[in-house]
XYZ file of C-alpha atoms in Angstrom:
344
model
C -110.137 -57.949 81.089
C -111.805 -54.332 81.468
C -108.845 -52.783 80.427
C -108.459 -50.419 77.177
C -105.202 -51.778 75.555
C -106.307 -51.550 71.844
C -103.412 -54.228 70.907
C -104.810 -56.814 74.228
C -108.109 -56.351 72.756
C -107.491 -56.793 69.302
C -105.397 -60.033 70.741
C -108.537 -60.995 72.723
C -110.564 -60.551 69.634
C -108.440 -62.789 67.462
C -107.869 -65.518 69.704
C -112.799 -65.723 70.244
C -112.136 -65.587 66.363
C -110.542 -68.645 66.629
C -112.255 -70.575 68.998
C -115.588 -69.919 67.146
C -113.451 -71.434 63.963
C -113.132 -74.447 65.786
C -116.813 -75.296 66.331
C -119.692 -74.021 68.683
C -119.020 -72.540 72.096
C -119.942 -73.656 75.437
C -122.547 -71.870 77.469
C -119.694 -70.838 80.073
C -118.340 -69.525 77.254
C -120.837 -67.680 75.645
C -121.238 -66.002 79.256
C -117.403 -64.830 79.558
C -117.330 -63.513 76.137
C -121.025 -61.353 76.856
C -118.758 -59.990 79.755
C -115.807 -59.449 77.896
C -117.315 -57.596 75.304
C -119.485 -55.730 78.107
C -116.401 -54.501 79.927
C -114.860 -51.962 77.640
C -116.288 -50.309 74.670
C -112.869 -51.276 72.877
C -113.335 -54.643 72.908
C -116.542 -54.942 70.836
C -114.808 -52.502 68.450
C -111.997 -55.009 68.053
C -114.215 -58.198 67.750
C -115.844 -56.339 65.402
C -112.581 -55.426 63.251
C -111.337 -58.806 63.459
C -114.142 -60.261 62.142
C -114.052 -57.998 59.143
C -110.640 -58.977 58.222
C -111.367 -62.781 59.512
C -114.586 -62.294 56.742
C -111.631 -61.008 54.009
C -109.402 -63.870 54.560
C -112.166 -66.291 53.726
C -113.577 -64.731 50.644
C -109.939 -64.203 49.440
C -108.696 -67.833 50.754
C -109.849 -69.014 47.331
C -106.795 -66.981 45.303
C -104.011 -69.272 45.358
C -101.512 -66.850 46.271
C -102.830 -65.848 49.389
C -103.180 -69.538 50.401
C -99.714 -70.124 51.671
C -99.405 -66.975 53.785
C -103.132 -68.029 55.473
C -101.785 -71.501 56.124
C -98.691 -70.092 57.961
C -100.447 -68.093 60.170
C -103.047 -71.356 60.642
C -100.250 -73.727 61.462
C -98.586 -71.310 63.663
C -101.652 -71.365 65.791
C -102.608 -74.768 65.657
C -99.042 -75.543 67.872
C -100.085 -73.374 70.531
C -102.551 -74.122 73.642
C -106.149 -73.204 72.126
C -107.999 -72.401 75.129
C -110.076 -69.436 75.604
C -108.473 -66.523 76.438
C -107.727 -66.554 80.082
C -104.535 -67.366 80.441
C -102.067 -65.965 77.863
C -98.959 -67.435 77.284
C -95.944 -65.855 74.905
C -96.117 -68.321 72.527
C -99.969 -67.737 71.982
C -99.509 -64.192 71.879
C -96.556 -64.580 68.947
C -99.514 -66.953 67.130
C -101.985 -64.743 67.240
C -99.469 -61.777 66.012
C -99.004 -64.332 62.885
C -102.493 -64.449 62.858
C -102.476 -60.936 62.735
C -100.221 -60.321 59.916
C -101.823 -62.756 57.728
C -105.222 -60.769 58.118
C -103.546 -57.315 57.932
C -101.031 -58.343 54.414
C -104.825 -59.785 52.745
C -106.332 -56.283 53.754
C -103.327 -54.236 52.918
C -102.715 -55.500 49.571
C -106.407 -54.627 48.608
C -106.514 -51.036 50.203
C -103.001 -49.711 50.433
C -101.297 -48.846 47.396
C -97.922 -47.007 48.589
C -96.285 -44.767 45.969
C -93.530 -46.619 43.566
C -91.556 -46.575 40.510
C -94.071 -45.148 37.035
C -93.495 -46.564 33.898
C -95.528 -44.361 31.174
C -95.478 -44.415 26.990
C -96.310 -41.048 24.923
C -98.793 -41.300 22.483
C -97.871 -43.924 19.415
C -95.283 -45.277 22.204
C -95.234 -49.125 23.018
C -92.819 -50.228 25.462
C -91.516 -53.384 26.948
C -90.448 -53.930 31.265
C -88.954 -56.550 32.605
C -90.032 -55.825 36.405
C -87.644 -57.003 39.078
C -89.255 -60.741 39.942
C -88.758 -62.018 36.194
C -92.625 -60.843 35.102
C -93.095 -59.161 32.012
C -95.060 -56.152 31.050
C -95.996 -54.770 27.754
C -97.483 -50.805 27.414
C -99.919 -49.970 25.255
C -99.324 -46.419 23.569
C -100.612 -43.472 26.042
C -100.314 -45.771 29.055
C -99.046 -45.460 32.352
C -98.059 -48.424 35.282
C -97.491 -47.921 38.855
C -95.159 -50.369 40.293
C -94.131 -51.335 44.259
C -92.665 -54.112 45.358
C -91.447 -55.109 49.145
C -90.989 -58.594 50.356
C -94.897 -59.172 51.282
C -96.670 -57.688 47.827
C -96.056 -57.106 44.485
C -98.522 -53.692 43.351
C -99.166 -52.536 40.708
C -101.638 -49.949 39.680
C -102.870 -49.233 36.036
C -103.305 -45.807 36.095
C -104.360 -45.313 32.351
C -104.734 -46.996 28.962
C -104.134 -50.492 28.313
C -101.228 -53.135 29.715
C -100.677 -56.890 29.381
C -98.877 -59.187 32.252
C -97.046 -62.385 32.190
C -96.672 -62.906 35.758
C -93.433 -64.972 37.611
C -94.807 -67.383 39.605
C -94.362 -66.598 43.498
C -97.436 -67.611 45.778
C -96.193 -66.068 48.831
C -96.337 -62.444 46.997
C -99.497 -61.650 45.844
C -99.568 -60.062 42.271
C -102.207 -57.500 42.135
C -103.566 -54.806 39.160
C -105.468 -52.433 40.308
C -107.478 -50.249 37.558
C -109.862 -47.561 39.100
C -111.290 -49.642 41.818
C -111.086 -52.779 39.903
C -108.822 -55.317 41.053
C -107.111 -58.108 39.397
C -105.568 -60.774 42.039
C -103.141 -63.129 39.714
C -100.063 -65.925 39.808
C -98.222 -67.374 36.815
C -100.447 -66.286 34.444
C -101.123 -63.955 32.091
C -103.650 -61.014 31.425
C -104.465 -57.907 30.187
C -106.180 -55.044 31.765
C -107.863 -51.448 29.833
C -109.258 -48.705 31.368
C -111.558 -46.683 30.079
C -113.793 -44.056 30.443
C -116.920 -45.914 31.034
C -115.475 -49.707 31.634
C -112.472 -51.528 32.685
C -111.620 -54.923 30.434
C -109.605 -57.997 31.564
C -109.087 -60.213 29.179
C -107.037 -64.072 30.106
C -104.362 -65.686 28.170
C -103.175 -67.904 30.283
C -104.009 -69.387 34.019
C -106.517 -67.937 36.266
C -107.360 -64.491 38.273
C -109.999 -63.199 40.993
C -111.296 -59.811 39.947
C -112.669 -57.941 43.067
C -113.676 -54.637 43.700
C -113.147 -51.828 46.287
C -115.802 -51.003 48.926
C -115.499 -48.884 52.127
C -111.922 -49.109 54.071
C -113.276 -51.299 56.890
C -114.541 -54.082 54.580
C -113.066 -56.490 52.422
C -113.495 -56.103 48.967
C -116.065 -58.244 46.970
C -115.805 -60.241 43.684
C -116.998 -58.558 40.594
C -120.431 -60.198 40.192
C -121.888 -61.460 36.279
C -124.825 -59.920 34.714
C -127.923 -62.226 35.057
C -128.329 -63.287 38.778
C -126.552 -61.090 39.808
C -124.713 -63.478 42.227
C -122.384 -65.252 40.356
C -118.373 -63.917 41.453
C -117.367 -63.259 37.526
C -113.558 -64.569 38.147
C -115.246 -68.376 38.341
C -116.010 -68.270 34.992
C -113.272 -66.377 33.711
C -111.522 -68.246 31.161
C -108.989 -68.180 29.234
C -109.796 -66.387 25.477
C -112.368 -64.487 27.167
C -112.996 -61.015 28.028
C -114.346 -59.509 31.493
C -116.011 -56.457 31.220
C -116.768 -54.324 33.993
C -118.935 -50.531 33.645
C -117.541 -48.480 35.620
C -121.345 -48.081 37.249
C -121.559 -48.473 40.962
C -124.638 -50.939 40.051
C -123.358 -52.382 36.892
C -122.678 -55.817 36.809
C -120.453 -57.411 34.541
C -120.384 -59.124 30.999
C -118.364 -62.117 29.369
C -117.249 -62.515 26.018
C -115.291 -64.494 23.987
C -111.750 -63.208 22.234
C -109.613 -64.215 19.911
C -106.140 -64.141 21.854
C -104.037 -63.303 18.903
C -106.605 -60.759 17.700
C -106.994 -58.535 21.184
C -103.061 -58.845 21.595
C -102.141 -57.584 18.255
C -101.530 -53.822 19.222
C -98.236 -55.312 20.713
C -97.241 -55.651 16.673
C -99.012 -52.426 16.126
C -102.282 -53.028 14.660
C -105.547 -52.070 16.186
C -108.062 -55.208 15.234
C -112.019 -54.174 16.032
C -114.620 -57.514 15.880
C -117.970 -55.195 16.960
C -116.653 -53.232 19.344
C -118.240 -49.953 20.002
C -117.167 -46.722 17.908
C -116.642 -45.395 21.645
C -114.278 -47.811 22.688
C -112.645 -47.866 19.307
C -112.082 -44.169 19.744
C -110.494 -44.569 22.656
C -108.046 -46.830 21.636
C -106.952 -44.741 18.254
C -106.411 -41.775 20.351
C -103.415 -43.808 21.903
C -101.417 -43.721 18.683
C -102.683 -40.292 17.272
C -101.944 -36.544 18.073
C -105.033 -35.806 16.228
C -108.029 -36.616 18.595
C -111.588 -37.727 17.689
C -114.449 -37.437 20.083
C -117.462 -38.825 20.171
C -120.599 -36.837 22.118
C -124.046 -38.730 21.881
C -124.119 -42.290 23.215
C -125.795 -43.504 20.400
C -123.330 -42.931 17.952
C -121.036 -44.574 20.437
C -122.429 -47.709 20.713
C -122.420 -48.445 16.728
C -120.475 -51.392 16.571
C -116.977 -50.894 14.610
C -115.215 -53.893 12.582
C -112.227 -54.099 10.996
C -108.094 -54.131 10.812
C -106.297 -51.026 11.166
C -102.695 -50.170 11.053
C -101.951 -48.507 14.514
C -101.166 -44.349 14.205
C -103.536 -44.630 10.787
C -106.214 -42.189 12.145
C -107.226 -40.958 8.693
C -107.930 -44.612 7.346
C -109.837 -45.693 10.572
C -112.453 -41.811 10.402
C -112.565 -42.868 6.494
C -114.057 -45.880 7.309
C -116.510 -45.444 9.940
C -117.767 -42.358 8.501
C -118.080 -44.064 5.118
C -120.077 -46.772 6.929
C -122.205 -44.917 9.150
C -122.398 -41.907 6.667
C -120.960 -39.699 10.097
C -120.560 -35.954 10.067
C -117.167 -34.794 10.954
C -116.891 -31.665 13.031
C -113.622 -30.032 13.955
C -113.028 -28.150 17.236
C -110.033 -26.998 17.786
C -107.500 -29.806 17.535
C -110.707 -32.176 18.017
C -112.402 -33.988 15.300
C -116.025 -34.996 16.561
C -117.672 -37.957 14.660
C -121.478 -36.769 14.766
C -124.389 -38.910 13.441
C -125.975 -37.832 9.980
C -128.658 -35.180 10.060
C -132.090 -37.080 9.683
């Protein structure tokens, strides 16, 4: 087995993969797999890849979705002659190809995104898609959805503003959202997901999602962890009428909150309803339905906590009343209104 073959190795790989799944290894063992991986420099690299994607499948086993395709590739092997790989017959090469495919569709659908059809609204624009497998999706105003679908995946990529999913139900496609290198991983339910400057938000109507993030190409991605311990993945205790959200921070971790479902879903009948959210984010989400846009520059004045019921595209009520309650300066710039705090 000296060799270089990339695929035999990567075969070879798979097939030690499983046979350490099925419990410890015998000494002879342990001594032909030191001089398998001793033989050729490729065949470490390959033990080494397969174990990265045989780590992936197991952190991502516990999204339903991803179940059934695992399971295939499981079964597949399970009919074939498990031995160590000396001898290897067709039928345990065409497993471990399953094998194979199962690892490579859980890694693709986290790190390949392939180019598809855009859906996009203009500012003040809301807009309604039925997408091809029966799910629904609702756009914000100034938002934007990337959309591909083949027979293994269902991507889609948020690539701005704010858009709410009811997914179809279909286990054996993975639905996935992916919002700067946020990831939402979801089936028959629905969610919404924002981006923002400095956060991404998922909030859950209905059912259940795992939230992961992207990390270096050659590793799977991890789950969003909570604030606090710092080890808790945030997606367990993601329920429904609550709100995940994630800084955009490299270190940041990630905060719960509660929601009112009909309140954070009522842009879809054009109002804009604020329970203390910051003037920053509130910003944000008025510049989606206005030509007129406000900034905000110090961080301070951006965290002041805005309340309150606005009709959507009503810029000049919603300045009115933060400056009236915060006793703001207005500033214009160009075709920029800046909301500044009072001189002291």
């Amino acid at each position: 087995m000296s060799g270089g073959d990339p695929e035999a190795a990567r075969e070879q790989a798979a097939a030690w993969l499983m046979r350490f799944h099925e419990g410890p290894i015998a000494l002879e063992e342990e001594l032909e797999l030191e001089l398998w991986l001793e033989a050729h420099p490729a065949n470490r690299e390959a033990l080494a890849s397969i174990a990265r994607a045989w780590r992936g499948a197991g952190e991502a086993a516990e999204v339903p979705e991803l179940v059934a395709v695992r399971a295939d590739a499981l079964k597949a092997l399970s009919q074939t002659d498990r031995r160590a790989p000396r001898g290897w017959r067709p039928e345990l090469r065409h497993a471990l190809g399953a094998l194979a495919a199962c690892l490579l569709l859980i890694v693709a659908t986290f790190h390949f995104y392939p180019r598809g059809e855009t859906y996009r609204t203009g500012i003040g624009e809301r807009r309604v898609v039925l997408l091809d497998d029966g799910s629904r999706l609702s756009l914000d105003a100034a938002s934007a959805v990337e959309v591909r679908y083949d027979g293994e995946r269902r991507a889609l990529r948020l690539l701005g503003g704010r858009a709410r999913f009811e997914v179809a139900k279909d286990p054996r496609r993975p639905f996935t959202v992916t919002a700067g290198d946020r990831m939402v991983v979801a089936t028959g339910t629905a969610f919404s997901v924002e981006l923002f400057r400095a956060e991404v938000r998922v909030v859950l109507y209905q059912g259940s999602v795992a939230v992961l993030e992207d990390g270096p190409a050659d590793q799977a991605p991890r789950h969003v962890l909570l604030q606090g311990d710092g080890r808790t993945p945030a997606d367990r205790m993601l329920a429904p009428s609550t709100a995940l959200i994630i800084p955009t921070g490299a270190s940041a971790a990630a905060r719960l909150e509660a929601v009112d479902t009909a309140r954070s879903s009522a842009w879809e009948q054009g109002q804009l309803v604020f329970s203390d959210e910051p003037l920053g984010v509130a910003v944000e989400r008025v510049n989606r339905y206005s030509g007129a846009s406000l900034a905000i520059e110090d961080p301070v004045t951006a965290a002041l906590p805005v309340s309150g019921t606005f009709n959507a595209g009503d810029t000049e009520a919603f300045v009115d009343g933060v400056v009236t309650l915060y006793g703001l300066r207005k500033l214009r710039r160009g075709e920029t209104l800046i909301l500044r705090a009072p001189e002291r």
